[in-house]
Amino acid sequence: DDNGRTINYLYSSDTGPLKTPGDSGELITFERLMSMLRNRRVILTGVEAVDSRWPALPLLDVRTLKTLP
């Protein structure tokens, strides 16, 4: 997060496949993406949002995901 703390929980409400960036536009499931990223460091960017199911929990509507070496 902005304070340098690690966030270790991701959730997707999308039930369909996600489109990967680039020319191929490959489709991938959220579960497959998470298995590919397991134990890797990533940087997520996006817009802070609120979900009515969890009004006290700030959420990040992810726009980009980058892996770190």
Phi, psi and omega in degrees: 000185182297339180266007179083006179278147179280133173252124188240031180220126176234144181222141176236129175272353176288131178262343180269176180290154178261146179266131178277151179286167177103183184291327185290325181057035181301144176264140181215145178280157178299319180298319179294318178300315180296322178293327178290331183264357182305131179065019176251156175267134180227157172243123178251138173233152181174202183245134177290139183219171176232135176255134183299337178288332181227071187295337181268000184249112177291138181244159175245117174278099191290132176250325178223152178222123179235138176269149177256151179292000000 
